[in-house]
JSON list of C-alpha atoms in Angstrom, two decimals:
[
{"chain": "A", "resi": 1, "resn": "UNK", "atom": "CA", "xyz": [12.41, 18.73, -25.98]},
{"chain": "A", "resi": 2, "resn": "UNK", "atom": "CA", "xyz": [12.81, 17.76, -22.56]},
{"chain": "A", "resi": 3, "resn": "UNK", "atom": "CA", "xyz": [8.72, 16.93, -22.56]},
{"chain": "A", "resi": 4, "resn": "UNK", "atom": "CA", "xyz": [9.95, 14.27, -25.11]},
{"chain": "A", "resi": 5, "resn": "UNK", "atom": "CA", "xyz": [12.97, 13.06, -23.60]},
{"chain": "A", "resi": 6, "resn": "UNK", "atom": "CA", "xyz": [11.14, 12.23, -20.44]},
{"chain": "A", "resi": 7, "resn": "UNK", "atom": "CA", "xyz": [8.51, 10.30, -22.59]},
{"chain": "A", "resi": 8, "resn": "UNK", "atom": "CA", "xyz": [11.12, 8.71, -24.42]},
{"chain": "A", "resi": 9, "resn": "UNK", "atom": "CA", "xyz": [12.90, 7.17, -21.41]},
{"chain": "A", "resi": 10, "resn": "UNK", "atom": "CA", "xyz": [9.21, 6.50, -19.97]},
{"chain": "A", "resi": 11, "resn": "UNK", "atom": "CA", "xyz": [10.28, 8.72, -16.25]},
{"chain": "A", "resi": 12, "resn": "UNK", "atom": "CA", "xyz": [7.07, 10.18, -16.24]},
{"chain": "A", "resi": 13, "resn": "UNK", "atom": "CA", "xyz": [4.75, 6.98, -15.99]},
{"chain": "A", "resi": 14, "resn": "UNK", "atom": "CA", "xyz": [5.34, 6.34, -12.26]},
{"chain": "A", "resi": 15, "resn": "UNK", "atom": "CA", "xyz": [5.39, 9.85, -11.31]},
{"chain": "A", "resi": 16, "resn": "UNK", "atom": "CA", "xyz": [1.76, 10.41, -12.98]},
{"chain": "A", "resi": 17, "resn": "UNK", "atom": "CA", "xyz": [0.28, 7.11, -11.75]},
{"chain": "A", "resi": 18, "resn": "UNK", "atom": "CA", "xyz": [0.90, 8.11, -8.23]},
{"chain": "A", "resi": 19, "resn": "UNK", "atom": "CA", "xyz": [-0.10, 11.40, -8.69]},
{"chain": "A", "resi": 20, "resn": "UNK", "atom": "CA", "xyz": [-3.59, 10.03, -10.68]},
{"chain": "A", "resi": 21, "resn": "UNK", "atom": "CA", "xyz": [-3.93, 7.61, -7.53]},
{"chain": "A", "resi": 22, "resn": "UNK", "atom": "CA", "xyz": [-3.98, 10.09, -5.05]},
{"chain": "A", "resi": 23, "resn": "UNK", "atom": "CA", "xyz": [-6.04, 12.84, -6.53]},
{"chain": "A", "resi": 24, "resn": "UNK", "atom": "CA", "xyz": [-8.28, 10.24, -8.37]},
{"chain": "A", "resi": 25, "resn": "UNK", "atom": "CA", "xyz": [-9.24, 7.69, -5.50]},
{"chain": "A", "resi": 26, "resn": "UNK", "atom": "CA", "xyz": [-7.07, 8.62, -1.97]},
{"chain": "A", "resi": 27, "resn": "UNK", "atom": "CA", "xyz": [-7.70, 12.04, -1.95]},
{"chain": "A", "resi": 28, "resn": "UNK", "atom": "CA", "xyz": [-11.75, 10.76, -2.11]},
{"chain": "A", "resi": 29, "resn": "UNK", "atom": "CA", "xyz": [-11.96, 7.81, 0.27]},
{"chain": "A", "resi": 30, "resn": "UNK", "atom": "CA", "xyz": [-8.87, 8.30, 2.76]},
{"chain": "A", "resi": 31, "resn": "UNK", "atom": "CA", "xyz": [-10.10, 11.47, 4.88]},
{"chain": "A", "resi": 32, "resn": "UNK", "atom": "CA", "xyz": [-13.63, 9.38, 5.13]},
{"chain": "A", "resi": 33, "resn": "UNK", "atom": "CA", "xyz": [-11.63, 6.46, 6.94]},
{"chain": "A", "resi": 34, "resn": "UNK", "atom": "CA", "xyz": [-11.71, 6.77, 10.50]},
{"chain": "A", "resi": 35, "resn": "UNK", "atom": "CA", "xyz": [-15.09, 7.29, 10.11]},
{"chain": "A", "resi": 36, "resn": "UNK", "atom": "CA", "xyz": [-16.07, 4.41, 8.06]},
{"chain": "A", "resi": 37, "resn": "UNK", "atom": "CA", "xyz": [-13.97, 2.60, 11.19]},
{"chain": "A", "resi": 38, "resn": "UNK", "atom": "CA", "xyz": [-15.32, 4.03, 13.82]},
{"chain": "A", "resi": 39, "resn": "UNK", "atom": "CA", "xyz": [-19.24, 3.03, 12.72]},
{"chain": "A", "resi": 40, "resn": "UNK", "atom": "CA", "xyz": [-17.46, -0.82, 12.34]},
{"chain": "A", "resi": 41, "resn": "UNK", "atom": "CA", "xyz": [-16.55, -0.65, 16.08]},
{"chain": "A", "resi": 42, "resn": "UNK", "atom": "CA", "xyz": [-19.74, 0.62, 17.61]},
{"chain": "A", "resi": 43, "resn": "UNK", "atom": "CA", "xyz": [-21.28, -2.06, 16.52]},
{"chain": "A", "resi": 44, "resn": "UNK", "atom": "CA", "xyz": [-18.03, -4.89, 16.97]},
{"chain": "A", "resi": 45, "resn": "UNK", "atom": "CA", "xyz": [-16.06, -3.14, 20.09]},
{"chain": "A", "resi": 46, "resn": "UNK", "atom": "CA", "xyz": [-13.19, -5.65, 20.13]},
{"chain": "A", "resi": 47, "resn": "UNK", "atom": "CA", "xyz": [-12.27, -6.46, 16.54]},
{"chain": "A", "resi": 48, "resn": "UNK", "atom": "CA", "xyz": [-10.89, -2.57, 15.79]},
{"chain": "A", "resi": 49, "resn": "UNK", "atom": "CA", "xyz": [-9.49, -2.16, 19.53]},
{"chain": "A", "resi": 50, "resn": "UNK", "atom": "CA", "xyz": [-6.29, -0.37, 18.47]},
{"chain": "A", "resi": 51, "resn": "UNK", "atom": "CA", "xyz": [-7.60, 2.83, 17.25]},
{"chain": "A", "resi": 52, "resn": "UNK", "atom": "CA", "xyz": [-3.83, 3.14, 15.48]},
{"chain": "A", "resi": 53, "resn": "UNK", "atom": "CA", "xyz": [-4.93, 0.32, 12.87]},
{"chain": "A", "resi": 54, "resn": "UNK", "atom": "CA", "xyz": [-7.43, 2.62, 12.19]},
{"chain": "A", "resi": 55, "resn": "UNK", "atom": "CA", "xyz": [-6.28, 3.12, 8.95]},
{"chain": "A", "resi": 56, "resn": "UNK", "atom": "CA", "xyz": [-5.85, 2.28, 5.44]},
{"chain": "A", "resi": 57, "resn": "UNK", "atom": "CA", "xyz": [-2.71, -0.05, 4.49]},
{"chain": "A", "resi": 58, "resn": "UNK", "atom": "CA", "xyz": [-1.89, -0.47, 0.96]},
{"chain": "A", "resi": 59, "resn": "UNK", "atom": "CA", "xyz": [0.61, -3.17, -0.23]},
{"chain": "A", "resi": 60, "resn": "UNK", "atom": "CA", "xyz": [3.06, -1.96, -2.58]},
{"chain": "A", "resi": 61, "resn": "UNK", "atom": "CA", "xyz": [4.89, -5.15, -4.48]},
{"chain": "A", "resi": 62, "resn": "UNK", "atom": "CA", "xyz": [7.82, -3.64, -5.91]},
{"chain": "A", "resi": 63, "resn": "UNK", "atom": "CA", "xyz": [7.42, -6.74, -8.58]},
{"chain": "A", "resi": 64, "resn": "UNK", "atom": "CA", "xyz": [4.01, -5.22, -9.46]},
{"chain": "A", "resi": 65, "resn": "UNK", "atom": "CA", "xyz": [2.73, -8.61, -8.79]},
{"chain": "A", "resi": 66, "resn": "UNK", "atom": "CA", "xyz": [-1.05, -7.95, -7.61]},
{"chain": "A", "resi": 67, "resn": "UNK", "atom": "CA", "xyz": [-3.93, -10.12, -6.54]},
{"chain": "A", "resi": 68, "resn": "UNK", "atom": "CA", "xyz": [-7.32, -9.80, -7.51]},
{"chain": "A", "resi": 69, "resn": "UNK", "atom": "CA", "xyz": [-8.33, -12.00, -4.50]},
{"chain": "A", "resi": 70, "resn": "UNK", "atom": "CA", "xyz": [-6.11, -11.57, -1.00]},
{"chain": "A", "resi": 71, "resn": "UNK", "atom": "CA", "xyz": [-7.28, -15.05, 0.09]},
{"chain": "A", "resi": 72, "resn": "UNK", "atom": "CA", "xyz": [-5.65, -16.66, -2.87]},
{"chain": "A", "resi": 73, "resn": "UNK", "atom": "CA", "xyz": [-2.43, -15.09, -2.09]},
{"chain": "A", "resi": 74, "resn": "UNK", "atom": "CA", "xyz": [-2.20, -16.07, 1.50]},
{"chain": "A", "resi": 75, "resn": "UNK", "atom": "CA", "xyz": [-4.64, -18.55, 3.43]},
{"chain": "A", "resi": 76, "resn": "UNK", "atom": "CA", "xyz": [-3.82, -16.48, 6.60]},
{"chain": "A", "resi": 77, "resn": "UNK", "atom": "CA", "xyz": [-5.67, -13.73, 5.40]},
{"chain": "A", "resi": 78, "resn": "UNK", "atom": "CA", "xyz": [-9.53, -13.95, 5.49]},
{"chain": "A", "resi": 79, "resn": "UNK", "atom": "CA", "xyz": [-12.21, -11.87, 4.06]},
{"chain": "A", "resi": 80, "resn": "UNK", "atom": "CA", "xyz": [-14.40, -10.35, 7.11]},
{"chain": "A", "resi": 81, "resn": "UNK", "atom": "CA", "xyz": [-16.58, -7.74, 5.70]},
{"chain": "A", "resi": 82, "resn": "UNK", "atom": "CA", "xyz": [-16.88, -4.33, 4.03]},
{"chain": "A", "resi": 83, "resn": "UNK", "atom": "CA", "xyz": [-16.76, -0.90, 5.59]},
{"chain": "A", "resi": 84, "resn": "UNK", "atom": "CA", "xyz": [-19.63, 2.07, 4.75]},
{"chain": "A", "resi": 85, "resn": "UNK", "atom": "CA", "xyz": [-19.45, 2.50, 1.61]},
{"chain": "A", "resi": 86, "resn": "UNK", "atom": "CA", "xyz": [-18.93, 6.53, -0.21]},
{"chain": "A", "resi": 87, "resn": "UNK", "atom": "CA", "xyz": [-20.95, 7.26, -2.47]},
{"chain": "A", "resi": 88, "resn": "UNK", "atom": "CA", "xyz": [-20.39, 9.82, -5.12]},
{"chain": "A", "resi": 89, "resn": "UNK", "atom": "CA", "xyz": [-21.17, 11.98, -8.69]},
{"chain": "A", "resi": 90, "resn": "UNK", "atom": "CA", "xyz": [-17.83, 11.54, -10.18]},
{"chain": "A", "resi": 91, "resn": "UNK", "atom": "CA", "xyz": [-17.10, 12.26, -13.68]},
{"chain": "A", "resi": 92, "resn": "UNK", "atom": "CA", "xyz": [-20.07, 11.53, -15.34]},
{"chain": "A", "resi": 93, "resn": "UNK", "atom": "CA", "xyz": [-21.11, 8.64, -12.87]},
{"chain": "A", "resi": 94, "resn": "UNK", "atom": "CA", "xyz": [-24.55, 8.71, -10.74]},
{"chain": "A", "resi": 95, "resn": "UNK", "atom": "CA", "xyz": [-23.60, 7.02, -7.03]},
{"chain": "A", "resi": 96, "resn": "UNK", "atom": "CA", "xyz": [-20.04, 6.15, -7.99]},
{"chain": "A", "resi": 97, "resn": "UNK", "atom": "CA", "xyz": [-19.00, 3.59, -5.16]},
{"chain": "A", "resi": 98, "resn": "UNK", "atom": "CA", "xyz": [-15.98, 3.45, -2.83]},
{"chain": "A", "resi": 99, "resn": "UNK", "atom": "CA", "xyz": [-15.73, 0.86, -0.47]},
{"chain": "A", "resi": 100, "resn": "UNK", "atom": "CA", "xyz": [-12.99, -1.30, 1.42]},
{"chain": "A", "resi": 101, "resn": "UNK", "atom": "CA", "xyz": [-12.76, -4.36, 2.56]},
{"chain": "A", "resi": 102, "resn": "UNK", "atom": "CA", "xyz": [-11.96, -5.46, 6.33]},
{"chain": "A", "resi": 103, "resn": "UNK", "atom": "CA", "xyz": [-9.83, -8.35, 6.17]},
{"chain": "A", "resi": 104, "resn": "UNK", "atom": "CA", "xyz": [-8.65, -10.63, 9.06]},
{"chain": "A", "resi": 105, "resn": "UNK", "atom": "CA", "xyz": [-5.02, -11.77, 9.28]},
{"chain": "A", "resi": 106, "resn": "UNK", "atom": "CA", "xyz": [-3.84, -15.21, 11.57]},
{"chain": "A", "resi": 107, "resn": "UNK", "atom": "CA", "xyz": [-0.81, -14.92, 12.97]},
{"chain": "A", "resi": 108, "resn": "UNK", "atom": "CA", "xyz": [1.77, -17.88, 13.79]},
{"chain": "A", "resi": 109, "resn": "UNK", "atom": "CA", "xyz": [-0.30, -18.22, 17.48]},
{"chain": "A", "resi": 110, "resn": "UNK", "atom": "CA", "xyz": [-3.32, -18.38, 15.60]},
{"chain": "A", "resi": 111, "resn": "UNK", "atom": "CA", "xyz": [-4.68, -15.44, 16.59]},
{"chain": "A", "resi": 112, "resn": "UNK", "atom": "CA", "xyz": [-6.71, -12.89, 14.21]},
{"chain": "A", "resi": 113, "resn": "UNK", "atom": "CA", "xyz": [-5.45, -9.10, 13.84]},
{"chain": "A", "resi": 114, "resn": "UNK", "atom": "CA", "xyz": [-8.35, -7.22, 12.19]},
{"chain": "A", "resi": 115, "resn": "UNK", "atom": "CA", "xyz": [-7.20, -4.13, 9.68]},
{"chain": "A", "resi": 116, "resn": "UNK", "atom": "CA", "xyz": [-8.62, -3.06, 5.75]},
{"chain": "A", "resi": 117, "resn": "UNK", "atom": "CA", "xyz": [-5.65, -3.59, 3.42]},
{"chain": "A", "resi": 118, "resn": "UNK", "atom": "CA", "xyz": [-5.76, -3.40, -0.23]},
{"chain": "A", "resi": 119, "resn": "UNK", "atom": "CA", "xyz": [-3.03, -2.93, -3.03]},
{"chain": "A", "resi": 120, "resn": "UNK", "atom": "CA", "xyz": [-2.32, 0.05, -4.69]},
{"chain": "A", "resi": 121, "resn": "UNK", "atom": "CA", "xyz": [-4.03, -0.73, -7.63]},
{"chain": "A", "resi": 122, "resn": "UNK", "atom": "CA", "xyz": [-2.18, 1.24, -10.43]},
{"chain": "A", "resi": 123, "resn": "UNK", "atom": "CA", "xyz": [0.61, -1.86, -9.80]},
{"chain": "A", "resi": 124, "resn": "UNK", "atom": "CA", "xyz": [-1.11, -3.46, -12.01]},
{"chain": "A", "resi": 125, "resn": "UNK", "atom": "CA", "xyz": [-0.96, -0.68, -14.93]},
{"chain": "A", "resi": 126, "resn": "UNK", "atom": "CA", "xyz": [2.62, -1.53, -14.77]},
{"chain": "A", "resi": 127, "resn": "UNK", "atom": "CA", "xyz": [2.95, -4.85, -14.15]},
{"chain": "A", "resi": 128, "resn": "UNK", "atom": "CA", "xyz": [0.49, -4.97, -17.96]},
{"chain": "A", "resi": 129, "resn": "UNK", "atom": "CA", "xyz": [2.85, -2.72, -19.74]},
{"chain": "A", "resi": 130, "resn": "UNK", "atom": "CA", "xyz": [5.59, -4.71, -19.13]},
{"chain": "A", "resi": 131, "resn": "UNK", "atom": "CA", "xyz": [3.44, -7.33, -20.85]},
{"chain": "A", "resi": 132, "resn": "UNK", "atom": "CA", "xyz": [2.43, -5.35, -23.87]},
{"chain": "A", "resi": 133, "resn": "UNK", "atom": "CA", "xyz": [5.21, -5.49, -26.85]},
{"chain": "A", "resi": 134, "resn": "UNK", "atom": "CA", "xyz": [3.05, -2.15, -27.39]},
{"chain": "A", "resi": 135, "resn": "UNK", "atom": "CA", "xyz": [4.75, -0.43, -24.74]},
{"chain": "A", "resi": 136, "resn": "UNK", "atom": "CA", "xyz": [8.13, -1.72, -24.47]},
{"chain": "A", "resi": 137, "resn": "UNK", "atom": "CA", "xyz": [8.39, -2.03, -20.92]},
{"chain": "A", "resi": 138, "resn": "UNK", "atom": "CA", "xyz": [11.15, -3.85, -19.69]},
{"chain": "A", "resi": 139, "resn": "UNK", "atom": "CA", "xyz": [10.85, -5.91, -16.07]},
{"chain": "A", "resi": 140, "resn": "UNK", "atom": "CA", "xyz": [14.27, -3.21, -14.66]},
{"chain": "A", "resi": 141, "resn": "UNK", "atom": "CA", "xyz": [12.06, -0.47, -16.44]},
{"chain": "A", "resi": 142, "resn": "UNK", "atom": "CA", "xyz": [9.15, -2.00, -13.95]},
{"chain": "A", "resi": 143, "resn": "UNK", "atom": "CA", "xyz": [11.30, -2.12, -11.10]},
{"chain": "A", "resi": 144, "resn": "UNK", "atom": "CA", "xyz": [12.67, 1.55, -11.16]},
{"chain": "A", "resi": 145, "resn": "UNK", "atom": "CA", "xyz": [9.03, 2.69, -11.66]},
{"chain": "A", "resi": 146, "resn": "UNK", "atom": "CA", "xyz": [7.47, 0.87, -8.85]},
{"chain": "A", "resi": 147, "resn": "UNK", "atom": "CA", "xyz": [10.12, 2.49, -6.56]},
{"chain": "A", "resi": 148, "resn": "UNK", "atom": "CA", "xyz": [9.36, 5.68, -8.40]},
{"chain": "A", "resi": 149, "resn": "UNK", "atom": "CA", "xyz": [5.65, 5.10, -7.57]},
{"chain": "A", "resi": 150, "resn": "UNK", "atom": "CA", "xyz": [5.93, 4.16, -4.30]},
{"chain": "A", "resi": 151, "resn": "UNK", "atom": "CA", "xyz": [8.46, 7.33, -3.26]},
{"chain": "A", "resi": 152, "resn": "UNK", "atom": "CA", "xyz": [6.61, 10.01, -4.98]},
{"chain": "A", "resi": 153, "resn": "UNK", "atom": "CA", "xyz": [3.15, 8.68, -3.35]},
{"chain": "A", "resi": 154, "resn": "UNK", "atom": "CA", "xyz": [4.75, 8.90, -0.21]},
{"chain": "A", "resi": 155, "resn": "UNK", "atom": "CA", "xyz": [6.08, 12.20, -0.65]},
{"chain": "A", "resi": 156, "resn": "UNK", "atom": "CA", "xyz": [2.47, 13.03, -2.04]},
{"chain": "A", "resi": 157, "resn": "UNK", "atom": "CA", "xyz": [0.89, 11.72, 1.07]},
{"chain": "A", "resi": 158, "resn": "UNK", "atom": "CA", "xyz": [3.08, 13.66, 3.59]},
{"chain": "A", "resi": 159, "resn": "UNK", "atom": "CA", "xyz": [2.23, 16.77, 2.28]},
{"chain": "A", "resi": 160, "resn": "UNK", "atom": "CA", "xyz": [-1.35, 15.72, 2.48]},
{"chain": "A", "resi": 161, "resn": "UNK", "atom": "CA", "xyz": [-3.14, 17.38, 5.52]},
{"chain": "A", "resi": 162, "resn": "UNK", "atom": "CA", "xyz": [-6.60, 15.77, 4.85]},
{"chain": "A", "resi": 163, "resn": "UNK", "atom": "CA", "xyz": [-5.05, 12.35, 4.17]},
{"chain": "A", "resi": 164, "resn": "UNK", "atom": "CA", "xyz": [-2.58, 12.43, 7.77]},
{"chain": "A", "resi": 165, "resn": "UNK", "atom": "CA", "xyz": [-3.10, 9.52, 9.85]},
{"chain": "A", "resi": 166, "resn": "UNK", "atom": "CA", "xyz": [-5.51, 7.83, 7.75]},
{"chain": "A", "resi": 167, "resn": "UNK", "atom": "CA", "xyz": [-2.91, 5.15, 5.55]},
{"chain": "A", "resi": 168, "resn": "UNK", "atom": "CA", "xyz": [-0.13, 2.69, 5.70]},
{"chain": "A", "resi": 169, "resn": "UNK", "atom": "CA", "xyz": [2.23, 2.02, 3.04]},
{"chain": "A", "resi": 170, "resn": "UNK", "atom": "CA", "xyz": [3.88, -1.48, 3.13]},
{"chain": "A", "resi": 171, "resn": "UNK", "atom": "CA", "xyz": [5.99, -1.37, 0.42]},
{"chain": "A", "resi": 172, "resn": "UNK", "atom": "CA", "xyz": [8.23, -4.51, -0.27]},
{"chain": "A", "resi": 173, "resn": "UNK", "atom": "CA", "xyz": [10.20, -7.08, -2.28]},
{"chain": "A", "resi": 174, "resn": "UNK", "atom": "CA", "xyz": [9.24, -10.68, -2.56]},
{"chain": "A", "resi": 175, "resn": "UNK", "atom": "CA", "xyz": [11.85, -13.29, -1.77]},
{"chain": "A", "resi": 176, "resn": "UNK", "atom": "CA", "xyz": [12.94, -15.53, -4.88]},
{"chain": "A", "resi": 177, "resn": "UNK", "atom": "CA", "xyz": [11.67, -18.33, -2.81]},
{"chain": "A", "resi": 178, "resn": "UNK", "atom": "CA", "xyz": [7.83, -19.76, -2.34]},
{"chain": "A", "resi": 179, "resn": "UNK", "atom": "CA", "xyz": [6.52, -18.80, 0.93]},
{"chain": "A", "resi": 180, "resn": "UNK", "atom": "CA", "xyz": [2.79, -19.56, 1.37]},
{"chain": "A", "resi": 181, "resn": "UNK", "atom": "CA", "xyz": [2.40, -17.06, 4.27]},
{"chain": "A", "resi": 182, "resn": "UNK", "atom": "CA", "xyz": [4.88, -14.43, 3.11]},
{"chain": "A", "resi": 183, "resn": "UNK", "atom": "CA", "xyz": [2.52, -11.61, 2.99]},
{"chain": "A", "resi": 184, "resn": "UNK", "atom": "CA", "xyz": [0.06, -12.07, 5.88]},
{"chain": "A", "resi": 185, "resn": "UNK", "atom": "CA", "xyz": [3.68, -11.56, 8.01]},
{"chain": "A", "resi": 186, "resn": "UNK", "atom": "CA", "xyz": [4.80, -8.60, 6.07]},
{"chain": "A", "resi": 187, "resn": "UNK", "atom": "CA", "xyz": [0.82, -7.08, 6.96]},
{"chain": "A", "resi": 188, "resn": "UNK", "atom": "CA", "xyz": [1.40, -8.64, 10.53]},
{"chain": "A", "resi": 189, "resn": "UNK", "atom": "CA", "xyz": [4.65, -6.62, 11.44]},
{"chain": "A", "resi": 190, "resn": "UNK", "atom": "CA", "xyz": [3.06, -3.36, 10.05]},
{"chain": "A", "resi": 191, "resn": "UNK", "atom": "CA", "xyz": [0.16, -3.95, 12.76]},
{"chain": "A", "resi": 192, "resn": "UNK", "atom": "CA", "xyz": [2.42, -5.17, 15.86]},
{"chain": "A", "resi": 193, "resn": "UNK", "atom": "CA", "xyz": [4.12, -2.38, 15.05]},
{"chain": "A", "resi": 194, "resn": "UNK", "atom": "CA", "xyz": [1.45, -0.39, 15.24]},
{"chain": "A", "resi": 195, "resn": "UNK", "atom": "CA", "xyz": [0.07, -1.97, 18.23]},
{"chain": "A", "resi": 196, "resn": "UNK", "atom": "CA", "xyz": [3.69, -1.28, 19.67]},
{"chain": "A", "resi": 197, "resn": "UNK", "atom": "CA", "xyz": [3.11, 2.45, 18.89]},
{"chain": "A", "resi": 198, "resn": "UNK", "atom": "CA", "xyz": [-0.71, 2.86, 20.99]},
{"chain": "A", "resi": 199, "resn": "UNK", "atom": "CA", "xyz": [0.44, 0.61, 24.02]},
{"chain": "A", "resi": 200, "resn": "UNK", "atom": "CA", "xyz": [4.27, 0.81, 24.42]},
{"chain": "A", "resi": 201, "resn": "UNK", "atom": "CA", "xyz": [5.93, -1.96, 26.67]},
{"chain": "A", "resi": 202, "resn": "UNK", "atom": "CA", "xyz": [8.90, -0.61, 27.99]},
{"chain": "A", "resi": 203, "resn": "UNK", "atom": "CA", "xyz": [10.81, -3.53, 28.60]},
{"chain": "A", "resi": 204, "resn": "UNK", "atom": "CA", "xyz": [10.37, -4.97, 25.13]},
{"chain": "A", "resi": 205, "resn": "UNK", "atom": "CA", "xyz": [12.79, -3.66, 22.03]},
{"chain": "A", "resi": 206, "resn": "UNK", "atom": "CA", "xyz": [11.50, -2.19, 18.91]},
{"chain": "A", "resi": 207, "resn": "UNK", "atom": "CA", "xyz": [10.39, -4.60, 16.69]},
{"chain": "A", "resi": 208, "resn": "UNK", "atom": "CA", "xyz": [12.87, -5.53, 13.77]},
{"chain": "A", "resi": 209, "resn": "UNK", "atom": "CA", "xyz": [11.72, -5.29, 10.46]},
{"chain": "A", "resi": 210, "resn": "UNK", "atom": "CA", "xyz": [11.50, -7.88, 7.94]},
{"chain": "A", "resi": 211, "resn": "UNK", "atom": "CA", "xyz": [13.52, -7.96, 5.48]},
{"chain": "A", "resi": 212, "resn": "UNK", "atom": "CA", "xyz": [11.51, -7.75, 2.80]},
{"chain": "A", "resi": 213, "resn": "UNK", "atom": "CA", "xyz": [10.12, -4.61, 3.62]},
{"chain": "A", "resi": 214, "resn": "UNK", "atom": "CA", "xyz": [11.12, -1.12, 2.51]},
{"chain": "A", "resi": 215, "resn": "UNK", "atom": "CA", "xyz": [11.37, 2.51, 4.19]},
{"chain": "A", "resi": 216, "resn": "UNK", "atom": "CA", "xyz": [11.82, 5.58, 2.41]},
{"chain": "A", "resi": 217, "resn": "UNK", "atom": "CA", "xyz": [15.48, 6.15, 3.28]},
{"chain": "A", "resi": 218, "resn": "UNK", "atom": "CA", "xyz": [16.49, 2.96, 1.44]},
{"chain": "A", "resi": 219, "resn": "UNK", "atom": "CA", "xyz": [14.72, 4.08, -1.42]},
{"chain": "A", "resi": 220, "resn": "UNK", "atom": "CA", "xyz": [15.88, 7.54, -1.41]},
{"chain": "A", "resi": 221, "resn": "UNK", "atom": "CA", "xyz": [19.60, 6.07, -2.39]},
{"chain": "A", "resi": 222, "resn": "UNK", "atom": "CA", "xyz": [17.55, 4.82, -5.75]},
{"chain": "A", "resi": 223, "resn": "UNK", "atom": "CA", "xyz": [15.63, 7.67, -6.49]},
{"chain": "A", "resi": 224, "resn": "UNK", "atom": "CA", "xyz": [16.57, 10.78, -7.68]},
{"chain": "A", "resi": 225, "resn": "UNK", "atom": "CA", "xyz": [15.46, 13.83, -5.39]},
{"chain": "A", "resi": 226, "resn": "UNK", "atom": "CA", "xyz": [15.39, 16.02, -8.27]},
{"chain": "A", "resi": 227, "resn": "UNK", "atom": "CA", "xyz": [12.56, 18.78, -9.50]},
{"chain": "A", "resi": 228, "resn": "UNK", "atom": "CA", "xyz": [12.69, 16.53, -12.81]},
{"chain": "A", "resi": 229, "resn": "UNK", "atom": "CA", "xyz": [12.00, 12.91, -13.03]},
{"chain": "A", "resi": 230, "resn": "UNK", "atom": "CA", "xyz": [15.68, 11.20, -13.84]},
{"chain": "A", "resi": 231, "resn": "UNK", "atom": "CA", "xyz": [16.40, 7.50, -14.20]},
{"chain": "A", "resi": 232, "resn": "UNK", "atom": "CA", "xyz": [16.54, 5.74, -11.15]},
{"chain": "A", "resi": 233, "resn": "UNK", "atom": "CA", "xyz": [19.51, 3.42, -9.84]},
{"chain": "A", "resi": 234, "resn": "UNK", "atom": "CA", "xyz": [18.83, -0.21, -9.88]},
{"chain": "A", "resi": 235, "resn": "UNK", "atom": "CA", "xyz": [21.80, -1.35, -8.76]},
{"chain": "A", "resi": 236, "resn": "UNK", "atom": "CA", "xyz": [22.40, -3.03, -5.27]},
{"chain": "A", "resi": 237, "resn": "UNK", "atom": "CA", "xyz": [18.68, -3.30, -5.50]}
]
């Protein structure tokens, strides 16, 4: 009964996308990371120089709104190359491919900050049900779920041992307004922070975070900390 109840009221969607993510795809490629960067900067020294960027950052639009192509979404954000490749048997597949792509982001100085960044690509599961009359999936439904998604995978993560260290979630909202470089800054506070983190300046403050992006303990006043998935507060959102 409750089994139904859940799938009724659709709380299980978000909580099995994330955990489908991790143990289909991050659990694979994330632990093989570090390495994949370190081979990049034998052979280019001073594009990877913060070993702290060293890491995977997936974009997490809470409006489900994902690119195919990064360069069409921001101009400030160029395609550089791929990292090693993985290749696997997986599920049937001969040489099953992972890969990810090194991207280069140009900052307001012009200068280029080198990380790989993809989204989270199960965003776009739920962005297309809430396009299908199929499966009734309302854009609040949409909302609560990507918060849902993001806080379980985060919760997921952190409990990972293989996975520490090797990802960065930047989850966030879009303003209503058009901003043609809105997410090259949102990736470019993530890695100044970082930066910040592997060669402290003492004199200089913490940088402040946009406000577009989202921690875990604003979340957690949306999302229900329960054993059961429950429906998730959009208000004040």
């Amino acid at each position: 009964e409750i089994s139904e109840m859940s799938e009724r009221s659709k709380q299980n969607v978000a909580h099995g996308l994330a955990w489908s993510y991790y143990v289909g795809y991050l659990k694979i490629v994330l632990p093989r990371v570090k390495k994949s960067m370190e081979e990049f900067t034998s052979d280019n020294p001073n594009l990877l120089a913060c070993r702290k960027t060293w890491k995977l950052h997936i974009l997490i639009p809470l409006s489900c709104d994902v690119y195919d192509d990064l360069e069409k979404a921001d101009s400030n954000i160029q395609y550089l190359t791929d990292l090693t490749e993985t290749t696997l048997a997986r599920a049937g597949t001969k040489k099953r491919v992972y890969k990810h792509s090194l991207y280069a982001i140009r900052d307001e100085e012009n200068q280029l900050w080198h990380c790989a960044v993809e989204y989270a690509t199960p965003l776009q599961s739920l962005y297309a049900m809430s396009q299908d009359e199929c499966a009734a999936f309302s854009r609040e439904e949409r909302l609560e779920q990507a918060k849902l998604f993001y806080r379980t995978l985060e919760e997921i993560l952190k409990g990972s041992k293989e996975c520490a260290g090797t990802y960065r979630l930047i989850a966030y909202e879009e303003s209503g307004e058009a901003e043609t470089h809105f997410l090259s800054r949102e990736i470019l506070w993530h890695l100044r922070q970082q930066h910040h983190e592997e060669f402290p300046v003492h004199e200089e403050s913490p940088l402040p975070a946009p406000s577009t992006t989202l921690d875990s303990a604003e979340l957690n006043l949306q999302i229900s900390m329960s054993d059961l998935p429950q429906p998730l507060r959009s208000d004040g959102f």
